[in-house]
Short mmCIF file of C-alpha atoms in Angstrom, two decimals:
data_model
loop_
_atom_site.label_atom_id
_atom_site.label_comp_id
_atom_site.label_asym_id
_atom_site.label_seq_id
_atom_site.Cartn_x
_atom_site.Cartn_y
_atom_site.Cartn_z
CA UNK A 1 -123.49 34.72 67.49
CA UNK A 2 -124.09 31.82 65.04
CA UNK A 3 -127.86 32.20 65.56
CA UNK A 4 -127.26 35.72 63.88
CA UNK A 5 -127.92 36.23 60.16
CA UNK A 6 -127.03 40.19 61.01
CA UNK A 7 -125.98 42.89 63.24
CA UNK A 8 -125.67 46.71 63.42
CA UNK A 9 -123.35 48.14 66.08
CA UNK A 10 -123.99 44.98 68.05
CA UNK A 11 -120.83 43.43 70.56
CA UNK A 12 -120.73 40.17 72.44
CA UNK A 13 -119.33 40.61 75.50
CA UNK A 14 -118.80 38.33 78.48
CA UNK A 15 -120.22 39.20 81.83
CA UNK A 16 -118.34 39.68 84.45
CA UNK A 17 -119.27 37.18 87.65
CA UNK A 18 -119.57 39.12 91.14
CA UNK A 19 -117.32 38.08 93.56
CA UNK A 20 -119.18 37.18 97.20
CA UNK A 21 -118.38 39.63 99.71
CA UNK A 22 -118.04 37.02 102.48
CA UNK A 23 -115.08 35.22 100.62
CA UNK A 24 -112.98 33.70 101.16
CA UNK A 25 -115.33 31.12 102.60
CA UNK A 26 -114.32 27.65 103.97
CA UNK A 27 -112.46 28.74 107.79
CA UNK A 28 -108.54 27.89 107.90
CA UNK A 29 -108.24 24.90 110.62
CA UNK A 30 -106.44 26.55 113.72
CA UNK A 31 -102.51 25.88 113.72
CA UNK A 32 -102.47 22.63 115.27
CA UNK A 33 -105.03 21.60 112.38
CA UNK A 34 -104.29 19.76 109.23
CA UNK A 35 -105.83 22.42 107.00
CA UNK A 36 -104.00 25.63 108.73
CA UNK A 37 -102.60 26.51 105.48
CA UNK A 38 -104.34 26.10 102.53
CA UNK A 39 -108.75 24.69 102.07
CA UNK A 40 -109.21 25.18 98.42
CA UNK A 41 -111.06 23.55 95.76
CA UNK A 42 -107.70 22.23 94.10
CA UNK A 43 -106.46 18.59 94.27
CA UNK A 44 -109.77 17.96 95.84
CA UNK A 45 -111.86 19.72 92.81
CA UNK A 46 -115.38 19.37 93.10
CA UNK A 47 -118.67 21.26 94.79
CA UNK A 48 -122.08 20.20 94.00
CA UNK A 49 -125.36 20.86 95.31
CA UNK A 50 -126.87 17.66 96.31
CA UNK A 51 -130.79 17.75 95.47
CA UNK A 52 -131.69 14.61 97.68
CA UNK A 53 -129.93 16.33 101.09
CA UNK A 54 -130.45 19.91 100.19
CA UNK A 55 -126.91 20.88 100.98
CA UNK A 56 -123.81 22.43 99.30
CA UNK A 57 -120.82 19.99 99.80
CA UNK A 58 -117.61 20.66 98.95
CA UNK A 59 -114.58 18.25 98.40
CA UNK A 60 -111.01 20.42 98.79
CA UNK A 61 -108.05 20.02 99.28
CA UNK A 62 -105.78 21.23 102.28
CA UNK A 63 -102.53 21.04 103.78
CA UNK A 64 -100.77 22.82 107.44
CA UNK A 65 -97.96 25.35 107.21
CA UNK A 66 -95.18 22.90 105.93
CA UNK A 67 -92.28 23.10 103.60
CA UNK A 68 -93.31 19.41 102.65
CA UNK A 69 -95.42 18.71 99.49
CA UNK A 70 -98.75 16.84 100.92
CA UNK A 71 -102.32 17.59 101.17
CA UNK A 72 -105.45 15.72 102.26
CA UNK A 73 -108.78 15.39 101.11
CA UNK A 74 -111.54 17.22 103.17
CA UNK A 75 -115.06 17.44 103.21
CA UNK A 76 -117.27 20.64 104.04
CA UNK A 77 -121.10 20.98 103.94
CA UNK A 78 -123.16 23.99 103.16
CA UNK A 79 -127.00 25.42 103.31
CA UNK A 80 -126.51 28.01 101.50
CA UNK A 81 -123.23 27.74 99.60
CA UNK A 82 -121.47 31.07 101.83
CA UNK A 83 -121.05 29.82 104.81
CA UNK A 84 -119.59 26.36 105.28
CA UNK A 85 -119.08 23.68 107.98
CA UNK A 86 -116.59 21.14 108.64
CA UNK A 87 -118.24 17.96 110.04
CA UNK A 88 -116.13 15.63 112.56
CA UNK A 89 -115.68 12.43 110.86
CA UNK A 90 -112.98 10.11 112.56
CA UNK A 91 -111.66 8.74 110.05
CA UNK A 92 -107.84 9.99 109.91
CA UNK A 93 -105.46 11.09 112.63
CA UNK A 94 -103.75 13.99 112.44
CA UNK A 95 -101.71 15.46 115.27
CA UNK A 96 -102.76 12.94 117.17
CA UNK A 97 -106.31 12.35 117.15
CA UNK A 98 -108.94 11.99 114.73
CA UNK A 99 -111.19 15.07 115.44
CA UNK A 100 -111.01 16.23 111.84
CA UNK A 101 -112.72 16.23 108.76
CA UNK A 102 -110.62 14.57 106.10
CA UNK A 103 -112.55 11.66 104.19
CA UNK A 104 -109.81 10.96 102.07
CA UNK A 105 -105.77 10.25 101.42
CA UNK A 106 -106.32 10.72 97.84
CA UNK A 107 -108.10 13.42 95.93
CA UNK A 108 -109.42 14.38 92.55
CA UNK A 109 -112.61 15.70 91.02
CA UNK A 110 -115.98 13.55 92.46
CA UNK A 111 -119.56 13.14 91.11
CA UNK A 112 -122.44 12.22 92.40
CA UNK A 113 -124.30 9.67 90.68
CA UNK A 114 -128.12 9.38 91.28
CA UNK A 115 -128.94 6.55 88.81
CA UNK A 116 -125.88 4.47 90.01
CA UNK A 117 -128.02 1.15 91.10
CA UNK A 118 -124.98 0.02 93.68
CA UNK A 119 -125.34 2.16 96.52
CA UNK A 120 -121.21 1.65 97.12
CA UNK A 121 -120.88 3.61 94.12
CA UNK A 122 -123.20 6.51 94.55
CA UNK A 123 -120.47 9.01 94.71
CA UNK A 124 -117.43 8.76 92.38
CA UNK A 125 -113.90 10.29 92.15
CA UNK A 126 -111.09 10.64 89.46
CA UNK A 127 -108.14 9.48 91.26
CA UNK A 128 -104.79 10.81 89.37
CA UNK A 129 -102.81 8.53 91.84
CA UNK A 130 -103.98 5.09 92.72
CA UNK A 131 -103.65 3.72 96.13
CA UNK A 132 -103.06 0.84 95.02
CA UNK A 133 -100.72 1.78 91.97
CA UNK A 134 -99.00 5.11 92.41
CA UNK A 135 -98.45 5.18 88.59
CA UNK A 136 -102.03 4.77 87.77
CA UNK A 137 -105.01 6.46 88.21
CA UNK A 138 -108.40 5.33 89.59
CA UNK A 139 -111.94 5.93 90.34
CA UNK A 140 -112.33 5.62 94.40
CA UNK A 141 -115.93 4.94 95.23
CA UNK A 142 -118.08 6.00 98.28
CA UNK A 143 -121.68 5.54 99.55
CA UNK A 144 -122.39 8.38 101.10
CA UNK A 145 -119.22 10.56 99.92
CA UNK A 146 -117.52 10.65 103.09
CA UNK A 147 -116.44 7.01 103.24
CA UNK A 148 -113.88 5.80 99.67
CA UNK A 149 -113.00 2.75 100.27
CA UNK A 150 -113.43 0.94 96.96
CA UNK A 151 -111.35 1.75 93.94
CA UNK A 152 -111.40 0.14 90.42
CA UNK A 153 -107.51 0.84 88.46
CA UNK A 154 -108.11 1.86 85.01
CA UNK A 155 -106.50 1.04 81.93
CA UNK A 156 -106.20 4.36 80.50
CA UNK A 157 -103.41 2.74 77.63
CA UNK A 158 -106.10 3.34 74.59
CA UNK A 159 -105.55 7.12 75.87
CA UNK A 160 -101.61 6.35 75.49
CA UNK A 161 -100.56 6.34 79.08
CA UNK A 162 -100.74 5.22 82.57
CA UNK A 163 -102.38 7.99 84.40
CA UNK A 164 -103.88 11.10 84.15
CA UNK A 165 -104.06 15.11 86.03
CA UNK A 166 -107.47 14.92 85.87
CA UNK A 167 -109.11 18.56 86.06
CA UNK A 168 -112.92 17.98 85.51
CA UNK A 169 -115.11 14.48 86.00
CA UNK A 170 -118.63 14.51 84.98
CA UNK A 171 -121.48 12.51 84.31
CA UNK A 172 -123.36 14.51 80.99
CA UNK A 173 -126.98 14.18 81.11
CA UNK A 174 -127.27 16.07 78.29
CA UNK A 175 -125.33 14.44 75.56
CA UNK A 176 -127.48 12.29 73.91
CA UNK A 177 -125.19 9.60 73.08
CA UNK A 178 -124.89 6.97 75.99
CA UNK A 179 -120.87 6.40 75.03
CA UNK A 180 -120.48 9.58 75.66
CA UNK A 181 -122.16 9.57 79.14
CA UNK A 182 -119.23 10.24 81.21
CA UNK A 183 -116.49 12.88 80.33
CA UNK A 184 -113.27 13.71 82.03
CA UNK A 185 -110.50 16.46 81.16
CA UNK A 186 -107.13 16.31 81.76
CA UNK A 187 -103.89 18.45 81.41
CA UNK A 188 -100.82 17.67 79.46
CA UNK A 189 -97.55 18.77 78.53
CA UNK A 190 -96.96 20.59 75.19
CA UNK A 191 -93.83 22.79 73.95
CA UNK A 192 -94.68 26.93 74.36
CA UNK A 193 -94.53 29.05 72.25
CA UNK A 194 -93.95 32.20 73.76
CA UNK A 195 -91.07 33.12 76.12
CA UNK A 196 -90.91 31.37 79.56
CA UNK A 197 -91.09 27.79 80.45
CA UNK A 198 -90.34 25.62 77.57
CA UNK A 199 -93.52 23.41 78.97
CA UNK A 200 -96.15 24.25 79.57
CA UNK A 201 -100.28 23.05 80.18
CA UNK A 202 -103.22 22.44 77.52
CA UNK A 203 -106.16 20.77 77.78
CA UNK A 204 -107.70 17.16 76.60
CA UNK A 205 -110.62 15.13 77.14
CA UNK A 206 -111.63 11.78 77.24
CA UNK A 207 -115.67 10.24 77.05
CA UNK A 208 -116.96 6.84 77.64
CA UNK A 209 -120.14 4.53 78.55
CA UNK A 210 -119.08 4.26 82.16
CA UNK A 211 -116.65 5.71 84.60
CA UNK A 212 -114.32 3.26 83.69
CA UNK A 213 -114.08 3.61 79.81
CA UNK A 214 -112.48 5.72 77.86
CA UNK A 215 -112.21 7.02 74.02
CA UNK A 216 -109.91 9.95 73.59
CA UNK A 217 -111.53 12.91 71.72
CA UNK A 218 -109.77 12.90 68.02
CA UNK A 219 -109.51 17.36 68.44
CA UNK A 220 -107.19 16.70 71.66
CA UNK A 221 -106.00 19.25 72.59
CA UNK A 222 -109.63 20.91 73.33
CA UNK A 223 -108.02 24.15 74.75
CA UNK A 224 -103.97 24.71 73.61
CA UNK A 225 -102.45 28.16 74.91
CA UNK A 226 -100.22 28.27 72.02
CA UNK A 227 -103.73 28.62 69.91
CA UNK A 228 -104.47 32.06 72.28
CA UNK A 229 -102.81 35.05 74.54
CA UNK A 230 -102.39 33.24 77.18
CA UNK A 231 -98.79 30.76 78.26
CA UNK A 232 -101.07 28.02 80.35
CA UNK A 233 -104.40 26.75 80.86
CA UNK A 234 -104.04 24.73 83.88
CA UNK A 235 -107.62 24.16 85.20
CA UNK A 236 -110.35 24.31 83.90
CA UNK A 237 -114.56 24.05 84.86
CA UNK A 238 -117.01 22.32 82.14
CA UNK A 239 -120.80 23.27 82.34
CA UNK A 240 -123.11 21.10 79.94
CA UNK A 241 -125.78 23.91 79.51
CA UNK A 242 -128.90 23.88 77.40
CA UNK A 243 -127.15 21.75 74.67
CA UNK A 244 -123.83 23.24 74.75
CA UNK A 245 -121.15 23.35 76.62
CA UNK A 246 -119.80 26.93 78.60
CA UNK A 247 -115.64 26.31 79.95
CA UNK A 248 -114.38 28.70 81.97
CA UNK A 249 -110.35 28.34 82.11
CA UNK A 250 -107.74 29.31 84.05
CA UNK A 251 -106.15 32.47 81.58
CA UNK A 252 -102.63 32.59 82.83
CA UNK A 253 -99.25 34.08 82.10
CA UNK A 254 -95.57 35.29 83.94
CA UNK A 255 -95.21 38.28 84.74
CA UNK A 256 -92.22 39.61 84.58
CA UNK A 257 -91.56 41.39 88.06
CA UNK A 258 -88.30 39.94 89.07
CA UNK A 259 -89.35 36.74 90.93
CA UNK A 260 -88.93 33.07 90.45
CA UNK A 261 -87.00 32.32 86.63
CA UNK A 262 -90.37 33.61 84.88
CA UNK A 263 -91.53 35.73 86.67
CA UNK A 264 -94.84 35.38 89.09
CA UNK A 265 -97.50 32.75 87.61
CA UNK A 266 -100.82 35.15 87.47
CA UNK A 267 -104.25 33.97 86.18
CA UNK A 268 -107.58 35.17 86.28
CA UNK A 269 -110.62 33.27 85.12
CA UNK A 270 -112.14 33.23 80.96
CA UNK A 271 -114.48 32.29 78.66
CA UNK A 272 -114.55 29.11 75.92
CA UNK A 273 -117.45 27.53 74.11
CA UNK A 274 -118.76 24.63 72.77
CA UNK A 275 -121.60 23.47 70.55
CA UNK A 276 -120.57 19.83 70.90
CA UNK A 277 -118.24 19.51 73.79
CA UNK A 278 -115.35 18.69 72.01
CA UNK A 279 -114.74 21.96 69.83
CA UNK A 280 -114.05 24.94 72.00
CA UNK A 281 -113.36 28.78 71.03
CA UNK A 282 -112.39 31.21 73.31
CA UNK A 283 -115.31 33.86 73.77
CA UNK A 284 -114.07 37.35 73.49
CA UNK A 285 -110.34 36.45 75.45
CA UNK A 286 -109.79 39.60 76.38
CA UNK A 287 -112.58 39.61 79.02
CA UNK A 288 -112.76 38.03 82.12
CA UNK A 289 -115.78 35.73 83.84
CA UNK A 290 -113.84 36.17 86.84
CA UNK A 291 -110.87 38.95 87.67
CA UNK A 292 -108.31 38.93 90.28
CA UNK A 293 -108.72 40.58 93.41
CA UNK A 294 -107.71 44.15 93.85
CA UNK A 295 -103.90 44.78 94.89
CA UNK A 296 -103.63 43.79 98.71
CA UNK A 297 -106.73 41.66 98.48
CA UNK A 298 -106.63 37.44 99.21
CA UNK A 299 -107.13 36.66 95.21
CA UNK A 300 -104.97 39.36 93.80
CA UNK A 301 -102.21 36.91 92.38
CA UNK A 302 -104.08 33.75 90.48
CA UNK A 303 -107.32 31.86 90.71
CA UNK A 304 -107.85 28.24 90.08
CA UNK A 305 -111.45 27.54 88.61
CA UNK A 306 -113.13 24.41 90.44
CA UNK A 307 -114.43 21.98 87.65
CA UNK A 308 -118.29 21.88 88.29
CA UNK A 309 -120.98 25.16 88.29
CA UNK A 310 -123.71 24.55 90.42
CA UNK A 311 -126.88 26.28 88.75
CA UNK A 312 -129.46 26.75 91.69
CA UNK A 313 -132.66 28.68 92.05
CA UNK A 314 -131.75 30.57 88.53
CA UNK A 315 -128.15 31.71 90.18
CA UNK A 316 -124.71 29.51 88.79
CA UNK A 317 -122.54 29.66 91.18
CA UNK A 318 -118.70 29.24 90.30
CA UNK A 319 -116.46 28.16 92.90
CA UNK A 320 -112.71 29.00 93.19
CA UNK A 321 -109.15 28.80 94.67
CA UNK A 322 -107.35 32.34 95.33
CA UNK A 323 -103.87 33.00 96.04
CA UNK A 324 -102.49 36.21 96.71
CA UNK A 325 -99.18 38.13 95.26
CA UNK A 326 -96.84 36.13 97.72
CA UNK A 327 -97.32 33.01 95.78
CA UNK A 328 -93.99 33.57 94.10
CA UNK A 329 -91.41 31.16 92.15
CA UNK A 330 -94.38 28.89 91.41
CA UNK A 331 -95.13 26.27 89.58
CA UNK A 332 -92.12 23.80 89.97
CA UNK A 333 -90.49 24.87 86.73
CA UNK A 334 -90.37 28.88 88.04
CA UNK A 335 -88.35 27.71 91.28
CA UNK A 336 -85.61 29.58 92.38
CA UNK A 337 -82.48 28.15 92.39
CA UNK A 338 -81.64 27.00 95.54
CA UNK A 339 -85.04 26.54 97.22
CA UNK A 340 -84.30 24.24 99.89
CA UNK A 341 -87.85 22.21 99.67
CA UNK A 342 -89.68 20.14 96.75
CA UNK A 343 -92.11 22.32 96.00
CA UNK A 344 -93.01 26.16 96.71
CA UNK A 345 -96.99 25.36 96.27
CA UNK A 346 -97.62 23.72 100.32
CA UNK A 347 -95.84 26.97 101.82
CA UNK A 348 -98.50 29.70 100.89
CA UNK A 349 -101.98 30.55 101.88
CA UNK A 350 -104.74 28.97 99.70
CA UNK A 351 -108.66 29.89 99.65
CA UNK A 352 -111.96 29.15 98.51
CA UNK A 353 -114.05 31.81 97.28
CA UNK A 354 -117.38 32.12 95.32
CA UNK A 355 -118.33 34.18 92.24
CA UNK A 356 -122.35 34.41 91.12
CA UNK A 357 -124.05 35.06 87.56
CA UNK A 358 -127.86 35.00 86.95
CA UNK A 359 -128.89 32.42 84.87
CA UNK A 360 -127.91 32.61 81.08
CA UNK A 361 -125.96 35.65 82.03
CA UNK A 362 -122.25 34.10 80.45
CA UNK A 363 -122.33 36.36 78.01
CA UNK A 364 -124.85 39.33 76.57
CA UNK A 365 -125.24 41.68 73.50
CA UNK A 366 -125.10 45.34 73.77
CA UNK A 367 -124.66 48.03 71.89
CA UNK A 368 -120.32 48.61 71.13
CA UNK A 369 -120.82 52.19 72.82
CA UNK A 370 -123.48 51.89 75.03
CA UNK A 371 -125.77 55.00 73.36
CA UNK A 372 -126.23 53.64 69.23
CA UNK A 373 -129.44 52.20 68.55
CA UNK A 374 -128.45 48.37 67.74
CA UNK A 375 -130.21 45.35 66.18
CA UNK A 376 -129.19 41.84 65.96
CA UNK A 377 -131.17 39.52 63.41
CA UNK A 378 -131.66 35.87 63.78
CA UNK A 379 -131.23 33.27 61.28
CA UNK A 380 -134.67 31.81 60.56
CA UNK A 381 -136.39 30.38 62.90
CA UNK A 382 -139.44 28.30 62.51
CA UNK A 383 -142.40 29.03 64.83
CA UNK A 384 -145.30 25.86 64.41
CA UNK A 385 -148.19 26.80 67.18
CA UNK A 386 -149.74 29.91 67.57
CA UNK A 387 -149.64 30.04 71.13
CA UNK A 388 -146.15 30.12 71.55
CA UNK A 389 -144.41 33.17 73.25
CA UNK A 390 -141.17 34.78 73.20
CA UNK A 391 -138.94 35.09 76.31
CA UNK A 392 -135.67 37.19 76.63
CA UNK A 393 -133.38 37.28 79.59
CA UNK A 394 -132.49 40.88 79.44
CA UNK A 395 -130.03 43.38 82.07
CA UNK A 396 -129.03 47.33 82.39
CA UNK A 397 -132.22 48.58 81.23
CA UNK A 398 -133.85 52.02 82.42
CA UNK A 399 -137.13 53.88 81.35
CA UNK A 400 -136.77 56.02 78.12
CA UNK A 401 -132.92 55.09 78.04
CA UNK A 402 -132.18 51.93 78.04
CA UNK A 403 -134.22 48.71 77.12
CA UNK A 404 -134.88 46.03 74.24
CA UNK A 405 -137.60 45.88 72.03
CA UNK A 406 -138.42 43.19 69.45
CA UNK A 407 -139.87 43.03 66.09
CA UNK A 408 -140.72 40.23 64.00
CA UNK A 409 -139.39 40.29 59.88
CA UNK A 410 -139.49 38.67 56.92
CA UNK A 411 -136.94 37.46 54.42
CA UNK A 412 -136.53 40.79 53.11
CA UNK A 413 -136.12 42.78 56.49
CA UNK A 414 -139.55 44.15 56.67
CA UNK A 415 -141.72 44.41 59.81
CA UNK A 416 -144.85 41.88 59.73
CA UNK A 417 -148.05 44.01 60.53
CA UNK A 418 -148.49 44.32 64.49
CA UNK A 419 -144.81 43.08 64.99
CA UNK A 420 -143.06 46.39 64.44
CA UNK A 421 -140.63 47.83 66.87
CA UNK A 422 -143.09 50.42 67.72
CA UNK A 423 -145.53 48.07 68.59
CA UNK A 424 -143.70 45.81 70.84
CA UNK A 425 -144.17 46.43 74.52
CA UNK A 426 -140.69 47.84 75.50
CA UNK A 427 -139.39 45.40 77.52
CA UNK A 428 -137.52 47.72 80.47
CA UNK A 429 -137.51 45.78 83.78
CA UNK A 430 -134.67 43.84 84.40
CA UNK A 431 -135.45 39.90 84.40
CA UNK A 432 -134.12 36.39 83.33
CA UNK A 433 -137.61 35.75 81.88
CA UNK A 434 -139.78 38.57 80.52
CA UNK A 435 -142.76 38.23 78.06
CA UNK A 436 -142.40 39.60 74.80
CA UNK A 437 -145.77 41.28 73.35
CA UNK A 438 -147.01 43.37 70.70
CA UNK A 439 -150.47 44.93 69.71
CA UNK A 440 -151.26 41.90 67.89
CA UNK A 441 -153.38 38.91 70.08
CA UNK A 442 -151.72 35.89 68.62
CA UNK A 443 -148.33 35.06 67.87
CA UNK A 444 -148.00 34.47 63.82
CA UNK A 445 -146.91 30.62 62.93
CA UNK A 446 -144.60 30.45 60.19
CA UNK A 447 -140.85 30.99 59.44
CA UNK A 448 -139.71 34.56 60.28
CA UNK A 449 -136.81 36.19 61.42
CA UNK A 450 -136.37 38.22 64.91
CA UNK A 451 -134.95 41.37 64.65
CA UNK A 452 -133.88 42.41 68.32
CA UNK A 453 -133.09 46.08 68.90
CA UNK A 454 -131.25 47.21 71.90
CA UNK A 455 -131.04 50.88 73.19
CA UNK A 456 -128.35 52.77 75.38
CA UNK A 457 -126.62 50.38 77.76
CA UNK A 458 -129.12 47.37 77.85
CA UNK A 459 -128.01 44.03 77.59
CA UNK A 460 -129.16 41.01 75.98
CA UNK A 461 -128.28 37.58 77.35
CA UNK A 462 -130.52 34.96 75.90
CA UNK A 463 -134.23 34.41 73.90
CA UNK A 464 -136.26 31.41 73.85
CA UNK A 465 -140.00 30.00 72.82
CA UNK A 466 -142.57 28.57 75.01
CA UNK A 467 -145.68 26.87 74.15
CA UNK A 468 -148.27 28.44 76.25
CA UNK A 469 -151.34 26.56 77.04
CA UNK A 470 -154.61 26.89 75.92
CA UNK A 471 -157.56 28.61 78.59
#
């Protein structure tokens, strides 16, 4: 909305992901099987489509049907993102024999690194609890992401402490700064506000040259519930995306319906923005990118976002953990009284599931009741070659009812001749990248101002400008 110098009976609203009807996806081992109980991007955080193998791999966490607090690392590969396998790798027993596919003891968030020029480093992961230091955190390096066997401790004291919950690890392309190359996000402690636990989660983040240096951001925390509706924020998923930076967080509160000392921890999945990746606001918080599941479905408790989108033949897929309404007396500080084990969160059924938007579909425009002719102006916007061309990304539309149209203004509001509403092309297919044209042949240089009008229950999601070349 800060591209907007005006609007008429315009709303931003946040679209609403769709939910994969296979989910949830990655199989439950059988009950002799390490992950019987819970496979769920979690501890183990992270899955990325890898470019150079052409596959969907997923790091997650799991545990078996135990009242004791572990879990294990695992490793599950993908061609298409929906249905998953679980390669044999050997590497740890369990029950007895090694027939299994857990790469790793430890677990965290993990990146692949393309540009990394030691090949033992090619994939990295945030490790909250070193192997080698149980106080401190680490990054645990692998070749070929199955095999961590290297770890560098970090000296995370300029952040003031020893170790960190770390909730998203990335390597920003995007950022033009090189300090700022790597980011990570963690969770801390703060005092609530509201009634229920007298702690509870926000968010901070950290940047730095390499993996293994760190700056704290100076607007720590990026993301504090006591700034919105919500009680926590306990995980969270960063997207760098065309400049910016999209967050979906974990929304969640206690309701109050008897169990645990809070009541049950729900959360769904919602919006925050950034135009430097440091400074977020929550996009319309009353909306949700991704709901729970409908009473008596797997999700229908709390979801757990994963902490990387993968953005794929013009789909972004966003990954998930899903509990359902039996997770009760959870997190540690809503146990019962009396609960005979350390932790209520190894004893329930945990899942992965996937949720889909078309590309630059976070968020559109539309009219606030879905009938009102609506415009949105843009600030002005400087167009240098005549054979540029206007794109939109545009959804909901339907002949003589519903579509977007275009015109081009000047300072004062008024159509340029041949750019009028009525002589743009109404642009009524639905489509992430649709030509917009008028009467006029070329497209006028200069500095103008876009006047976008949008009828009945059309959406718009995004505009940009292409330089078209010459025949």
């Amino acid at each position: 909305m800060d591209d907007l110098a005006e609007t008429h009976n315009v709303e931003l609203s946040v679209v609403q992901a769709e939910k994969h009807g296979n989910n949830p996806l990655i199989p439950l081992g059988d009950l002799n099987e390490w992950d019987c109980g819970q496979a769920r991007p979690w501890e183990g955080r992270s899955v990325i489509y890898d470019e150079e193998d052409r596959l969907f791999k997923a790091w997650y966490s799991g545990t078996d049907v135990t009242p004791d607090r572990w879990w294990k690392l695992g490793y599950a590969v993908s061609h298409d993102g929906v249905t998953w396998g679980k390669p044999v790798l050997e590497q740890f027993e369990f029950n007895g024999n090694k027939r299994n596919n857990i790469c790793a003891s430890v677990f965290g968030p993990v990146l692949k690194d393309t540009e990394e020029s030691d090949e033992r480093k090619r994939y990295k992961m945030f490790v909250k609890h070193s192997p080698n230091n149980r106080e401190g955190s680490a990054i645990a390096y692998s070749p070929d992401g199955v095999h961590w066997d290297h770890f560098a401790e970090l000296d995370l004291s300029p952040l003031g402490g020893k170790r960190y919950d770390s909730v998203v690890f990335l390597k920003d392309e995007q950022d033009p700064d090189p300090s700022r190359r790597f980011k990570f996000f963690w969770q801390n402690t703060i005092e609530a506000d509201k009634p229920g636990p007298e702690l509870v989660r926000a968010k901070c983040m950290a940047y730095g040259p390499t993996e293994t240096e760190w700056r704290a951001s100076e607007h720590n925390p990026i993301l504090n519930p006591n700034d919105g509706l919500e009680q926590e924020n306990h995980f969270i998923m960063c997207i760098p995306y065309e400049g910016q930076y999209i967050l979906p967080y974990e929304y969640g509160w206690y309701h109050p319906d008897g169990t645990g000392k809070f009541g049950s921890y729900t959360a769904d999945i919602r919006l925050a923005h950034s135009q430097d990746g440091e400074r977020y606001a929550r996009v319309r918080p009353d909306q949700k990118v991704i709901p729970r599941g409908e009473h008596g479905q797997w999700d229908d408790l709390s979801l757990v976002i994963s902490d990387k989108a993968i953005i794929k033949d013009d789909t972004i897929y966003l990954f998930y953990c899903g509990q359902g309404e039996d997770w009760t007396s959870w997190p540690p500080q809503n146990r019962v009284d009396g609960f005979p084990f350390r932790t209520t969160g190894s004893i329930r059924m945990s899942r992965m599931g996937l949720a889909t938007l078309r590309r630059d579909r976070f968020t559109s425009l539309r009219a606030m009741d879905g009938e009102t002719p609506s415009f949105a102006i843009t600030q002005p916007i400087t167009v240098d070659d005549g054979g540029s061309s206007l794109f939109v990304n545009v959804s909901g539309t339907l002949p003589r009812r519903s579509w977007v149209a275009v015109e081009i203004v000047n300072a004062a509001g008024e159509p340029l001749p041949g750019y009028s509403v009525s002589e743009c092309n109404p642009l009524v297919p639905d489509g992430i990248r649709l030509p917009v044209s008028w009467n006029a042949a070329t497209f006028p240089v200069g500095e103008h101002r876009f006047k976008f009008w949008i009828y009945g229950n059309a959406n718009l999601h995004s505009f940009w400008f292409e330089n078209q070349p010459s025949v």
